[in-house]
CSV table of C-alpha atoms in Angstrom, one decimal:
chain,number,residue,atom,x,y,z
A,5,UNK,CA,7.0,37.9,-5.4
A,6,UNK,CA,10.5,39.5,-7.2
A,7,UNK,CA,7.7,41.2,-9.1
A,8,UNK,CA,5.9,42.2,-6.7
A,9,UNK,CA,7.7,43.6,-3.7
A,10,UNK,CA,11.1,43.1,-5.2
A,11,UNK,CA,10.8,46.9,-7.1
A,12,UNK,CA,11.7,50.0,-6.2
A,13,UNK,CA,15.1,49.1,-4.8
A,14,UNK,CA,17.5,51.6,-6.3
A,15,UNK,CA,19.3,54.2,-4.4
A,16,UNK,CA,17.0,57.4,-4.3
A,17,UNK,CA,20.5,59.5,-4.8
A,18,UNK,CA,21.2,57.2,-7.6
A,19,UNK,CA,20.9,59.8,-10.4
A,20,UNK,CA,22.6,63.0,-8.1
A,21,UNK,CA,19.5,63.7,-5.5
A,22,UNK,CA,19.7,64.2,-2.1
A,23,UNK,CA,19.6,60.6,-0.5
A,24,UNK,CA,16.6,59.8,1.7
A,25,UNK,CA,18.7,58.7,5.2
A,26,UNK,CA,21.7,60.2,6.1
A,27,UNK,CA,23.4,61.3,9.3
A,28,UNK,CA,23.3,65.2,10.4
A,29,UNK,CA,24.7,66.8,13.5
A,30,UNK,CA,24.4,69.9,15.2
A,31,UNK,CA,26.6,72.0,13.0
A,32,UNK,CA,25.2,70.8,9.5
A,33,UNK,CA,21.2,71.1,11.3
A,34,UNK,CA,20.9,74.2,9.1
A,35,UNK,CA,22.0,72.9,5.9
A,36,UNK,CA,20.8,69.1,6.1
A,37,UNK,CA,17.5,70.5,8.0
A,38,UNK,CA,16.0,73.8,7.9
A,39,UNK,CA,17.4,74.9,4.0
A,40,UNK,CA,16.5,71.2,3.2
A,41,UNK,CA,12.8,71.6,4.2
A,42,UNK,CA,12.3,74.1,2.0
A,43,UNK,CA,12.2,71.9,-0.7
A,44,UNK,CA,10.7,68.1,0.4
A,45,UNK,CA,9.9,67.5,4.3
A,46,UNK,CA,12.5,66.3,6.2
A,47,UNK,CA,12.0,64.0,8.9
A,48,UNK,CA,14.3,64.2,12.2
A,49,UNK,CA,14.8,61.3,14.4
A,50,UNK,CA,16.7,62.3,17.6
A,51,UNK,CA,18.3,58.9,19.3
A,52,UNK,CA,20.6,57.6,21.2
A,53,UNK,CA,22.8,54.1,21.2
A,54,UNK,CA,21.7,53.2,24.4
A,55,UNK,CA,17.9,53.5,23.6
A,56,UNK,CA,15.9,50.6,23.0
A,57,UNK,CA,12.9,51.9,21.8
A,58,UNK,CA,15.3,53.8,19.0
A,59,UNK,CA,16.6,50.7,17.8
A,60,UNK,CA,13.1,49.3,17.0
A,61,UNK,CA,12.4,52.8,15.7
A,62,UNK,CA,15.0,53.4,13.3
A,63,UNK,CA,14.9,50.7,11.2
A,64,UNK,CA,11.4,51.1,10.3
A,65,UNK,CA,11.5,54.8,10.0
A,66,UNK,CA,14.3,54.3,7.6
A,67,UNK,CA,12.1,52.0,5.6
A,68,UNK,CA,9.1,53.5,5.4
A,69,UNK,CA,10.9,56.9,4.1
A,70,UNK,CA,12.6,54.7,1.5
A,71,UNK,CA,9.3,53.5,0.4
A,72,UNK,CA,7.9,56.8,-0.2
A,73,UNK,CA,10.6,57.6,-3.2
A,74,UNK,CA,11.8,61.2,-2.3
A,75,UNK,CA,8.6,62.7,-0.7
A,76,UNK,CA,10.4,63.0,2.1
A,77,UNK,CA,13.9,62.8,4.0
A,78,UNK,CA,15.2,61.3,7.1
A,79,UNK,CA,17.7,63.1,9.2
A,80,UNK,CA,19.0,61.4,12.1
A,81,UNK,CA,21.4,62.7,15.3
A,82,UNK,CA,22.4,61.3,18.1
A,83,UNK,CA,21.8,63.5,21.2
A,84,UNK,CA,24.5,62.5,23.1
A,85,UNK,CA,26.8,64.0,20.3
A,86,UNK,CA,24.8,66.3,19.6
A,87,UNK,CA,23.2,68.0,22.1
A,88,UNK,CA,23.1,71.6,21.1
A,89,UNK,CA,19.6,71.1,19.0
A,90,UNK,CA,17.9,68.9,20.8
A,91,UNK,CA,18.4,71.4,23.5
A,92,UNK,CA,16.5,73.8,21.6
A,93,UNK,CA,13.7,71.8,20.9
A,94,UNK,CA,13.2,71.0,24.4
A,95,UNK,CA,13.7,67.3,23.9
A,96,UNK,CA,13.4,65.3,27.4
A,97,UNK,CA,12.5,62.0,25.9
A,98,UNK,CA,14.0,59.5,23.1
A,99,UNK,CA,13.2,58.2,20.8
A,100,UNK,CA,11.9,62.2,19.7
A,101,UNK,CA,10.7,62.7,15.7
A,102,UNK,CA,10.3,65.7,14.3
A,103,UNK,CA,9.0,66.7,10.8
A,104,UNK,CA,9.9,70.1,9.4
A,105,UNK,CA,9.0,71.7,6.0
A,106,UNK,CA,9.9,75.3,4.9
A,107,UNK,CA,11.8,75.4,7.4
A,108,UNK,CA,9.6,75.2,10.1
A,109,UNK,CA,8.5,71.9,12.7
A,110,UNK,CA,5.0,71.0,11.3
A,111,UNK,CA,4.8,67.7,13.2
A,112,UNK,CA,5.6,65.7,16.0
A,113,UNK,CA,5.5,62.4,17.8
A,114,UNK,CA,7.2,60.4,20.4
A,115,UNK,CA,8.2,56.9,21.2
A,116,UNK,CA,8.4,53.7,19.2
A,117,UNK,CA,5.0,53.8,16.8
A,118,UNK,CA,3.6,50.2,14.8
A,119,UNK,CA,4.6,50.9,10.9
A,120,UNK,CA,1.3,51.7,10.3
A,121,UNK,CA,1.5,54.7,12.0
A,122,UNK,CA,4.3,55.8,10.8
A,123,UNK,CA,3.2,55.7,6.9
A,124,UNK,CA,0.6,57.4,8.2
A,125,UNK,CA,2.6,59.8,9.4
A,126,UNK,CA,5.0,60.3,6.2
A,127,UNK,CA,2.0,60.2,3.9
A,128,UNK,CA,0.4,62.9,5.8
A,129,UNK,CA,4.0,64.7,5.6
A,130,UNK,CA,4.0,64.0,1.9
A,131,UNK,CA,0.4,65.0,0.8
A,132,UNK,CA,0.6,67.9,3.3
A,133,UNK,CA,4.1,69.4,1.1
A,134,UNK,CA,1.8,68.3,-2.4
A,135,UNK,CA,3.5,65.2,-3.0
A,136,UNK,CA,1.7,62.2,-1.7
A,137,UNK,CA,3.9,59.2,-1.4
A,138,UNK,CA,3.4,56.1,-4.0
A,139,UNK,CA,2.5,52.9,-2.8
A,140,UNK,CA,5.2,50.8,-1.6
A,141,UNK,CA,5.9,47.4,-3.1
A,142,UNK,CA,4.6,45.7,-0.2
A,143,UNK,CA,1.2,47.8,-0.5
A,144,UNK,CA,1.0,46.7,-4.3
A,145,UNK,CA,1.7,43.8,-3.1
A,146,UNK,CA,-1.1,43.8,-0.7
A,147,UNK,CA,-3.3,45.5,-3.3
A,148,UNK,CA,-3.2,42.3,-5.6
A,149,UNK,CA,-4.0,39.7,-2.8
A,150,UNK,CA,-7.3,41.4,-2.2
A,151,UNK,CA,-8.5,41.7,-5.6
A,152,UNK,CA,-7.7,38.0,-6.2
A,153,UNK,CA,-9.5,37.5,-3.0
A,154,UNK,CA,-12.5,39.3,-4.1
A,155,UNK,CA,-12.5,37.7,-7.1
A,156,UNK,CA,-12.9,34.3,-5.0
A,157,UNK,CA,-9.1,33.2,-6.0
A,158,UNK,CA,-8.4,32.3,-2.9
A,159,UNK,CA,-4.9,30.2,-3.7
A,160,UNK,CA,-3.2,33.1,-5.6
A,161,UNK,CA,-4.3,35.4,-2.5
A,162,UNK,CA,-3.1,33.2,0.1
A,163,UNK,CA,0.4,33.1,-2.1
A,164,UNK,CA,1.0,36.4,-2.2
A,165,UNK,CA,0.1,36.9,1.5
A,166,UNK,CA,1.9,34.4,2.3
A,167,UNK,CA,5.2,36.2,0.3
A,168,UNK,CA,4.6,39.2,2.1
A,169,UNK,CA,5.2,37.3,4.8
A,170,UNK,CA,8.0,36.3,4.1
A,171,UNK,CA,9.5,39.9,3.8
A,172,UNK,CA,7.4,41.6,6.7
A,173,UNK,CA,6.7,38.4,9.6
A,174,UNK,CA,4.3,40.7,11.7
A,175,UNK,CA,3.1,42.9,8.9
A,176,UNK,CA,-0.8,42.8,9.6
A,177,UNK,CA,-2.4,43.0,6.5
A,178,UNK,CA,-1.3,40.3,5.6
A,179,UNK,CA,-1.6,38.3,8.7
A,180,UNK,CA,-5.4,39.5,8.7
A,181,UNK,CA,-5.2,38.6,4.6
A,182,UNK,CA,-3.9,34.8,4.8
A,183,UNK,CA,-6.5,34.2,7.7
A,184,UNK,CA,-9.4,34.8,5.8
A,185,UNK,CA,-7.8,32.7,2.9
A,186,UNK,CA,-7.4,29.6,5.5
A,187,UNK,CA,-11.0,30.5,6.6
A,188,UNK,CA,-12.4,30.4,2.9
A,189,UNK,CA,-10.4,27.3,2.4
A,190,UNK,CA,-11.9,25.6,5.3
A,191,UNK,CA,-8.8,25.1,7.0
A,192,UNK,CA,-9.7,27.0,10.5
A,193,UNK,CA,-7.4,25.1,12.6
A,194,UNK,CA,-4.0,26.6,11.0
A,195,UNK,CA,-6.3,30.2,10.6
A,196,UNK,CA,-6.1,29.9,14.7
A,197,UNK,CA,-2.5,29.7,14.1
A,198,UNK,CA,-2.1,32.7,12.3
A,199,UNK,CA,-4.3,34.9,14.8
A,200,UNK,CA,-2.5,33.6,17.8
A,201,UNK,CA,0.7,35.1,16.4
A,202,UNK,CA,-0.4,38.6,16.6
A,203,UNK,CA,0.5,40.4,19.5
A,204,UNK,CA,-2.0,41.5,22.1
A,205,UNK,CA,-1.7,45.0,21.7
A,206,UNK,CA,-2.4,44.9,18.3
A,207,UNK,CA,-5.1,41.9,18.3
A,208,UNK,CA,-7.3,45.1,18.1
A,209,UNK,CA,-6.4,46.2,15.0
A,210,UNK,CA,-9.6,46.6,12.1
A,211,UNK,CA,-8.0,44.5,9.9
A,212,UNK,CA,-7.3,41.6,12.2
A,213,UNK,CA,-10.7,42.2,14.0
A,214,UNK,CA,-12.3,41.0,10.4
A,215,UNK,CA,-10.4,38.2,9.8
A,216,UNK,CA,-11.1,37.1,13.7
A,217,UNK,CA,-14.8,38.0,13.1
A,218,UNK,CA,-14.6,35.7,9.8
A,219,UNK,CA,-13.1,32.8,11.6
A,220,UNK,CA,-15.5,32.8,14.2
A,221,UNK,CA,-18.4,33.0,12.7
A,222,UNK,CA,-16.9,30.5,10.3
A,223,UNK,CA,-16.7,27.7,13.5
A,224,UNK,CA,-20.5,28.8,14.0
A,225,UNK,CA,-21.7,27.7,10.6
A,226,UNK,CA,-20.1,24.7,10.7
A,227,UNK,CA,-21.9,23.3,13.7
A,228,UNK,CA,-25.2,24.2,11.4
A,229,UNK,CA,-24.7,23.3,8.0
A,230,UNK,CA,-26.2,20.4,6.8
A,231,UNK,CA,-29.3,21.0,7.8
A,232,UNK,CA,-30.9,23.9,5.9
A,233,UNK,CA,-34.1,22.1,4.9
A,234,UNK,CA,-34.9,21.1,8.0
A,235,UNK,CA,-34.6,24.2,9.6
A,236,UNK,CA,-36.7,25.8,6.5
A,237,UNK,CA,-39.8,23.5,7.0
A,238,UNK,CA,-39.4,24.1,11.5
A,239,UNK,CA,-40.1,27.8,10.1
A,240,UNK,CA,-42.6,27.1,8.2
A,241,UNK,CA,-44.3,25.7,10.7
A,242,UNK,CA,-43.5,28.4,13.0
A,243,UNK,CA,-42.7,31.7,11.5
A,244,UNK,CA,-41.5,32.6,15.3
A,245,UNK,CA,-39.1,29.9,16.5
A,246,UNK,CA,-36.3,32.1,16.8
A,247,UNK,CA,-33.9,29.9,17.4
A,248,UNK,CA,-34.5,28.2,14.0
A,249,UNK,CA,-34.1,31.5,12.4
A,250,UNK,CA,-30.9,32.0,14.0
A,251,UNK,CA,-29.2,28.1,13.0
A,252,UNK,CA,-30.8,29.1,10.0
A,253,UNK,CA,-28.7,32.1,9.3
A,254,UNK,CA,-25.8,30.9,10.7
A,255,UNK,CA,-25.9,28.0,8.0
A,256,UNK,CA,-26.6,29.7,5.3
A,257,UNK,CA,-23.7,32.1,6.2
A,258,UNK,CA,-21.5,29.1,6.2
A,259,UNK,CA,-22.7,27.9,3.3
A,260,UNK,CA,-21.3,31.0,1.7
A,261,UNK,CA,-25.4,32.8,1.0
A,262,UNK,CA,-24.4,36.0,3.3
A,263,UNK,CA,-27.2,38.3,2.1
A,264,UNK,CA,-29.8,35.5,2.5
A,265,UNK,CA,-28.4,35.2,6.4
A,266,UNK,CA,-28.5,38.8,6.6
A,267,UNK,CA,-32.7,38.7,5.6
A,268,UNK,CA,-32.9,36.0,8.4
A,269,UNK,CA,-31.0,38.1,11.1
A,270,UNK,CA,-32.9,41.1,10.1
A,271,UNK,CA,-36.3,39.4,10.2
A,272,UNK,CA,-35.3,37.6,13.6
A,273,UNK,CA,-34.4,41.2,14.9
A,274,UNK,CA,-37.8,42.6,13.5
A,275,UNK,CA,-39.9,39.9,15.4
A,276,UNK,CA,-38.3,40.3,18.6
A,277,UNK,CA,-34.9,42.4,18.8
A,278,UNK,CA,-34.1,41.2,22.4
A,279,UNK,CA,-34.4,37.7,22.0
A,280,UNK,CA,-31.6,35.1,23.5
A,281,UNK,CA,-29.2,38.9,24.6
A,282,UNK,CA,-29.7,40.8,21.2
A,283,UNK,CA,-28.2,38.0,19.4
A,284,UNK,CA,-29.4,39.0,15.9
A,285,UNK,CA,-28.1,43.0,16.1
A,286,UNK,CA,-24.8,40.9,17.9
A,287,UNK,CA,-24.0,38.5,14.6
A,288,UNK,CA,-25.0,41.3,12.6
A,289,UNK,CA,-22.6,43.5,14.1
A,290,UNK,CA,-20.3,40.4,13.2
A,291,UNK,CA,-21.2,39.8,9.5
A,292,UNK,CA,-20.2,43.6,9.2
A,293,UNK,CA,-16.9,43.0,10.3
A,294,UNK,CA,-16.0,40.2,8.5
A,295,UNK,CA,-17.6,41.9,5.0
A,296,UNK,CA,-16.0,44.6,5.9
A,297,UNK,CA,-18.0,48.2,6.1
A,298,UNK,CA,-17.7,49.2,2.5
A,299,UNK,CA,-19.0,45.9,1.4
A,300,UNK,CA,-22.4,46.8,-0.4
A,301,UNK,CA,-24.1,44.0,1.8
A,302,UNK,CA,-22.8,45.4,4.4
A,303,UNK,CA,-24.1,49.3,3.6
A,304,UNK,CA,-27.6,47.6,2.6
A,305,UNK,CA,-28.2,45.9,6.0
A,306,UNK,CA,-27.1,48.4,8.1
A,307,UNK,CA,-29.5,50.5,6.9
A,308,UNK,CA,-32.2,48.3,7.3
A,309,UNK,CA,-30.7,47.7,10.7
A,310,UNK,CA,-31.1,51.2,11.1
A,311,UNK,CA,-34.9,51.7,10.1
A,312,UNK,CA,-35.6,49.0,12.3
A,313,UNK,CA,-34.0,50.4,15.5
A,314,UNK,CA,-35.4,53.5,15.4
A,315,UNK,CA,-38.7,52.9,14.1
């Protein structure tokens, strides 16, 4: 992983620039603010020592604008020290984070935010000032582990989730990424594991929404596999026991034919759409999630999903 997420380390004042994260107070606001933004963003986070929500803030505000290489600076003041600014800006509430550029606030938010929104919210600051922040190492990282995936290397992507791990615990990504490595690998038990550790206000999140959908629909096919010809000839027989056509897609999703189950579901939703709840549109809805909704299977089927609800 050293070569991996272990780059981009050095000081970004290492050469003579400004450095990314410093300290600022009310008197130096002009110079470490407002003249600064004229040149690269600059990032205000207004805190306080006895705020709780500032010290989960900070660090990962001071991360993040590492990460992004000189697109943008942090400036951080204390409000009890320095109260003159934050006076001005009308600041009620901590932690407050303001972004200015040319001098002027261009964006705002308030309270502790999940890292992903705040990379959102310095890329947006970077591409918005014509300098859209790099990848970080971790991303790269990231990057890597779903190629390999994709490519069905499934051991080298569960290694390098597994490293990013190591570095970011709740990043979820990665969480989302190892869990449909278990899953592949057949080991759903510990893939549990791994979901149950997300939080509940982010069990929500796309990416871990996939990996749940993969799981479960993983612990469907394997009460159905096994018996593929079997449920082939009942259909034969009967082109409309449903049921049959369901087991049958659910098996031959498990038994890794996805575009095959997707024909079943489709036909099973053709012949009778409100069969057994909508359970064919319902493990549809699933296969998209767990494909993922750039996935050309998954683009082709909704389609046809599509035509078929509205025709």
């Amino acid at each position: 992983m050293e070569t991996l997420i272990g780059q981009g380390n050095a000081p970004a004042h290492a050469n003579g620039a400004a450095a990314p994260v410093k300290d600022s107070s009310d008197q130096d606001f002009m110079v470490d603010v407002i003249d600064a933004s004229m040149t690269v963003p600059v990032i205000v986070d207004f805190w306080a020592t006895w705020c709780g929500p500032c010290k989960t803030l900070g660090p990962v505000l001071e991360k993040v604008v590492k990460e992004a290489k000189g697109a943008v600076r942090l400036v951080k003041i204390d409000v009890d020290k320095n109260p003159a600014v934050a006076g001005q800006l009308r600041i009620k509430t901590i932690p407050m984070v303001y972004a200015f550029f040319q001098g002027r606030p261009v964006d705002a938010f308030e309270g502790a935010q999940p890292e992903s929104v705040i990379k959102q919210f310095v890329q947006r600051l970077a591409k918005s000032a014509g300098a859209a922040a790099g990848p970080s190492p971790i991303e790269e990282a990231l990057e890597h582990a779903e190629a390999a995936l994709k490519e069905g290397d499934a051991a080298t992507a569960s290694a390098i989730f597994g490293q990013v791990l190591q570095h970011e615990p709740e990043n979820l990504p990665a969480i989302a990424g190892l869990v449909r490595c278990l899953v592949k690998a057949g080991e759903l038990e510990e893939a549990r594991k791994q979901l149950a550790k997300v939080p509940a206000n982010q069990a929500n999140d796309k990416t871990i929404a996939a990996a749940r959908a993969a799981l479960e629909l993983a612990e469907q096919a394997g009460q159905k596999q096994g018996g593929l010809d079997e449920l082939k000839a009942k259909l034969a027989a009967d082109p409309n026991d449903h049921q049959s056509r369901y087991d049958l897609a659910l098996a031959l999703y498990g038994n890794g034919e996805a575009e095959p189950a997707l024909d079943e579901l489709l036909e099973l939703f053709r012949r009778n759409r409100g069969w057994n709840e909508e359970a064919a549109r319902k493990q549809l809805v699933k296969i998209f999630e767990a494909l993922g909704p750039t996935d050309p299977l998954t683009l082709s089927a909704r389609r046809r999903l599509s035509s078929l609800m509205f025709a």
